[in-house]
Short mmCIF file of C-alpha atoms in Angstrom, two decimals:
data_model
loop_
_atom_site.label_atom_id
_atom_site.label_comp_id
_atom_site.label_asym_id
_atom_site.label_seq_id
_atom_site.Cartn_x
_atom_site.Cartn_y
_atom_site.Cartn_z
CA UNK A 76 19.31 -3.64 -4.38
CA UNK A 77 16.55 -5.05 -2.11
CA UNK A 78 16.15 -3.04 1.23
CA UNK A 79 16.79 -6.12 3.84
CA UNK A 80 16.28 -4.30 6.51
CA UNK A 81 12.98 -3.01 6.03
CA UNK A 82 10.32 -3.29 8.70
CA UNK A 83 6.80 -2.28 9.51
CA UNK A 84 5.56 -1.64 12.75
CA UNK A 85 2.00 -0.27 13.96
CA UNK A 86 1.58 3.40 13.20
CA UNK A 87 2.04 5.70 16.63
CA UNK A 88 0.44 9.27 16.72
CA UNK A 89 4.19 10.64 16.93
CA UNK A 90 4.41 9.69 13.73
CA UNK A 91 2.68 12.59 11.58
CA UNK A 92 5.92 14.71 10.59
CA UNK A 93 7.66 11.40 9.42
CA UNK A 94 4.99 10.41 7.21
CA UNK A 95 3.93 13.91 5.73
CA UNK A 96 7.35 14.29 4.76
CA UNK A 97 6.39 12.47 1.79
CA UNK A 98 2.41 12.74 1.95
CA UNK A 99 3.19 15.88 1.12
CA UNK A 100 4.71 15.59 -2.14
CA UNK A 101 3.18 15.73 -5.42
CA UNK A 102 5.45 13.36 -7.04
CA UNK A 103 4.78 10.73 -3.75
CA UNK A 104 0.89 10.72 -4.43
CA UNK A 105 1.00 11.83 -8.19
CA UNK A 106 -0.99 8.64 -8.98
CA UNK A 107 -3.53 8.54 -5.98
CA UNK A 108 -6.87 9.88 -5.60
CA UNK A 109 -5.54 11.47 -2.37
CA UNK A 110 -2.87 14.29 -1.53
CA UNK A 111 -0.10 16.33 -1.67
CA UNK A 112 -1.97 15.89 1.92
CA UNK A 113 -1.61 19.18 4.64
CA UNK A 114 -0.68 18.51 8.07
CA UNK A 115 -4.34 17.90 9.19
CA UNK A 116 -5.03 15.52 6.08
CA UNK A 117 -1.89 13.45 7.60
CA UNK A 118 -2.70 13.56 10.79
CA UNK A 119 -6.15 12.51 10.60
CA UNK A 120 -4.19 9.47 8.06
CA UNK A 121 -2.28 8.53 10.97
CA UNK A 122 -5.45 9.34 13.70
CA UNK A 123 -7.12 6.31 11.43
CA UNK A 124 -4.29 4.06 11.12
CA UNK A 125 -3.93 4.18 14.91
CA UNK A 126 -7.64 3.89 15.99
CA UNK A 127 -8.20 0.95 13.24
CA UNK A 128 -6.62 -1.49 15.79
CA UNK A 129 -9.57 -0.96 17.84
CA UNK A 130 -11.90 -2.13 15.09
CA UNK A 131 -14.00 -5.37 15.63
CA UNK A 132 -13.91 -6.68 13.66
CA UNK A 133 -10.89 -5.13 12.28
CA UNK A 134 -10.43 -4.69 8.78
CA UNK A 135 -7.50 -1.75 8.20
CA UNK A 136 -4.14 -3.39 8.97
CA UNK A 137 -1.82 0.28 8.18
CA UNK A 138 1.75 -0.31 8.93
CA UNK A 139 4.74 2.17 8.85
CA UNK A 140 7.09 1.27 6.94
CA UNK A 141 10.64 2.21 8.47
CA UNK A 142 14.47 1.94 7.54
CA UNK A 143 16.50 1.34 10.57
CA UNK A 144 15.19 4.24 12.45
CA UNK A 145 13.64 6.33 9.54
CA UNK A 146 10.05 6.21 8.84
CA UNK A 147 9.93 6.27 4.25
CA UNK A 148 6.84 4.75 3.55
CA UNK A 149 3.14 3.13 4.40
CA UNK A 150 1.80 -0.70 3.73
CA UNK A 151 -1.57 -1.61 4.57
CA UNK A 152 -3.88 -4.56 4.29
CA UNK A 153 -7.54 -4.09 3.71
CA UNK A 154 -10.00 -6.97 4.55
CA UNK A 155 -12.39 -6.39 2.20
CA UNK A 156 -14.44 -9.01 2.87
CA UNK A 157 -13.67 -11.79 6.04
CA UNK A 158 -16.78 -14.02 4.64
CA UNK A 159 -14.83 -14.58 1.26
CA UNK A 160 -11.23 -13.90 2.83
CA UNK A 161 -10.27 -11.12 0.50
CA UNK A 162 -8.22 -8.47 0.97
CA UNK A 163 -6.29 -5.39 -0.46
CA UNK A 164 -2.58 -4.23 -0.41
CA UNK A 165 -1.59 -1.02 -1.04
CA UNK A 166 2.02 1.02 0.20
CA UNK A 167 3.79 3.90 -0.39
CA UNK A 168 7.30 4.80 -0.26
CA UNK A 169 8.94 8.14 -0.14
CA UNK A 170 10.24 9.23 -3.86
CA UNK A 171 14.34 9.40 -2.02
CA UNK A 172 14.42 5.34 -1.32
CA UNK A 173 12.71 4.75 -5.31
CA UNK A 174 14.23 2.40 -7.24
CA UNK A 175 15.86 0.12 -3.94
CA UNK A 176 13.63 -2.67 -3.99
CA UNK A 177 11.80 -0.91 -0.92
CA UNK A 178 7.98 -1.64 -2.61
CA UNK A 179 8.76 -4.95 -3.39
CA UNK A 180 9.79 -5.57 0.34
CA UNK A 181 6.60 -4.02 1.60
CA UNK A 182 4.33 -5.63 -1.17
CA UNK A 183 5.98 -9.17 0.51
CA UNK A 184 5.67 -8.60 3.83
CA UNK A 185 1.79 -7.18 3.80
CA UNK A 186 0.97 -10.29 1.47
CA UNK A 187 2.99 -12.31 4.07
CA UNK A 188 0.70 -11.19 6.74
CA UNK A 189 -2.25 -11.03 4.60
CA UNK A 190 -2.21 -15.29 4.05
CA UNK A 191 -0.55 -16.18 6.80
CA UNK A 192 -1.68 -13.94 10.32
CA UNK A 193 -4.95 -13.54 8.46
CA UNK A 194 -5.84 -15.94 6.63
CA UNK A 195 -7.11 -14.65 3.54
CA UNK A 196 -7.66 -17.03 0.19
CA UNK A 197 -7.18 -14.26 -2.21
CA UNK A 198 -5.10 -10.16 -2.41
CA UNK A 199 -5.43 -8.13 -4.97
CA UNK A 200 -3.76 -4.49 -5.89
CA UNK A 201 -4.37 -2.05 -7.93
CA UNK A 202 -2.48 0.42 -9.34
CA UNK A 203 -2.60 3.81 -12.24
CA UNK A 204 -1.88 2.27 -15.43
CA UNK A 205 0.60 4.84 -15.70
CA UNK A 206 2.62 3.73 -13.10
CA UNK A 207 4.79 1.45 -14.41
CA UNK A 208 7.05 1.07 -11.04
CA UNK A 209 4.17 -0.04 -8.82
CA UNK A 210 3.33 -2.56 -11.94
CA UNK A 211 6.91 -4.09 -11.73
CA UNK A 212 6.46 -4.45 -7.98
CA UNK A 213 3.38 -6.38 -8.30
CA UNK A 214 4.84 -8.11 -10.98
CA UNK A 215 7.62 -9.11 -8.76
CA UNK A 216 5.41 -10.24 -5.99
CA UNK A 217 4.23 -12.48 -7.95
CA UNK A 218 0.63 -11.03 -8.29
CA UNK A 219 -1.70 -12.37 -11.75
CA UNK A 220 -2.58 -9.32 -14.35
CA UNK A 221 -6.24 -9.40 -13.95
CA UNK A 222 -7.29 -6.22 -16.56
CA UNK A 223 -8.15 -2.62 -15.97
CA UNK A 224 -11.15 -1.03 -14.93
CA UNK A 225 -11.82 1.95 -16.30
CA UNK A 226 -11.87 5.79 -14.22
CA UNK A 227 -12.05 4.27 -11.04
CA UNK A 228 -10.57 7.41 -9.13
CA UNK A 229 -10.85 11.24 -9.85
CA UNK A 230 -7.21 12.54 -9.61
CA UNK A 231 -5.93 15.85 -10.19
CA UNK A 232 -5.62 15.45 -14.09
CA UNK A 233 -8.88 13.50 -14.68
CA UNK A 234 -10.19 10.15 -14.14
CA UNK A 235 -8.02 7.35 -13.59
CA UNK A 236 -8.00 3.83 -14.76
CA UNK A 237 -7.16 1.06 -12.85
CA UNK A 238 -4.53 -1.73 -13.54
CA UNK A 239 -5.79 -4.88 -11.04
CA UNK A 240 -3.28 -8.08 -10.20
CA UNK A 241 -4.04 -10.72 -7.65
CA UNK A 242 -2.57 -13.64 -6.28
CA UNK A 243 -4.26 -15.97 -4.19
CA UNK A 244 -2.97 -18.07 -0.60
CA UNK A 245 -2.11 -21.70 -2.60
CA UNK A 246 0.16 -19.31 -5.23
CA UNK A 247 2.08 -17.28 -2.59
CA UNK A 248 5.18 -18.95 -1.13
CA UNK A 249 7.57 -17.72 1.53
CA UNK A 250 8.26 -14.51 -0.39
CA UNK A 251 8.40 -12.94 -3.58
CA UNK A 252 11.26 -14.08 -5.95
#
């Protein structure tokens, strides 16, 4: 079931409990280089995401991620480069909404804003090989298998490889199918 009413909004400072509700969970971050975060790791996460909208130029675009009134989950947009117009997605949802369609939703929506407030020619994502939800989602989103580069992070258990999909602005259309 797809999560319709899904939105992001700019991260606030008030926001730090909501969000390391989850940061703080092994099985949330299992598959990133980051976390189970403390309260000062997630408050300096949210310190970032709110101080990034002062960048110029600005290249962090970190969203919460809320449903109806309840803050599950993260989506952000990195410009990675504004010369070549490329940029990265990445999100995270709390492990209780799983399953929902949530990721997909966010996945649309920062691509959305990605090609069309930004302007960018190509996205990519990537993602623990082991992870085969956040695979599906990209899937979904219509994002291109590129390959896998190999122990691009040091997690917990060991390196990790990398899974990378793309999708570039004359691909995307008004949403992901």
């Amino acid at each position: 079931m797809i999560e319709t009413w899904v939105t992001l909004r700019d991260f606030v400072v008030g926001d730090c409990q909501a969000v390391h509700a989850f940061a703080s969970l092994s099985e949330a971050c299992r598959y990133q280089a980051w976390g189970p975060n403390t309260e000062e790791q997630t408050r300096g996460f949210v310190q970032g995401a709110v101080d990034a909208r002062l960048q110029s130029p600005r290249t962090r675009f970190a969203y919460a991620v809320c449903l109806g009134d309840d803050l599950i989950g993260i989506g952000e947009v990195k410009v990675r480069s504004w010369v070549h117009l490329q940029g990265e997605i990445s999100y995270l949802v709390h492990p209780r909404v799983w399953g929902r369609g949530v990721g997909t939703t966010i996945g649309g929506e920062l691509l959305s804003r990605g090609f069309g407030q930004l302007g960018l020619h190509r996205i990519y994502a990537t993602c623990d090989p082991r992870n085969r939800g956040s695979s599906r989602v990209l899937g979904k989103l219509g994002m291109t298998y590129e390959g896998r580069h190999r122990h691009t992070a040091l997690l917990r258990d060991g390196w990790r490889d990398s899974e990378v999909f793309s999708i570039l602005d004359e691909e995307w259309g008004p949403g992901p199918s």
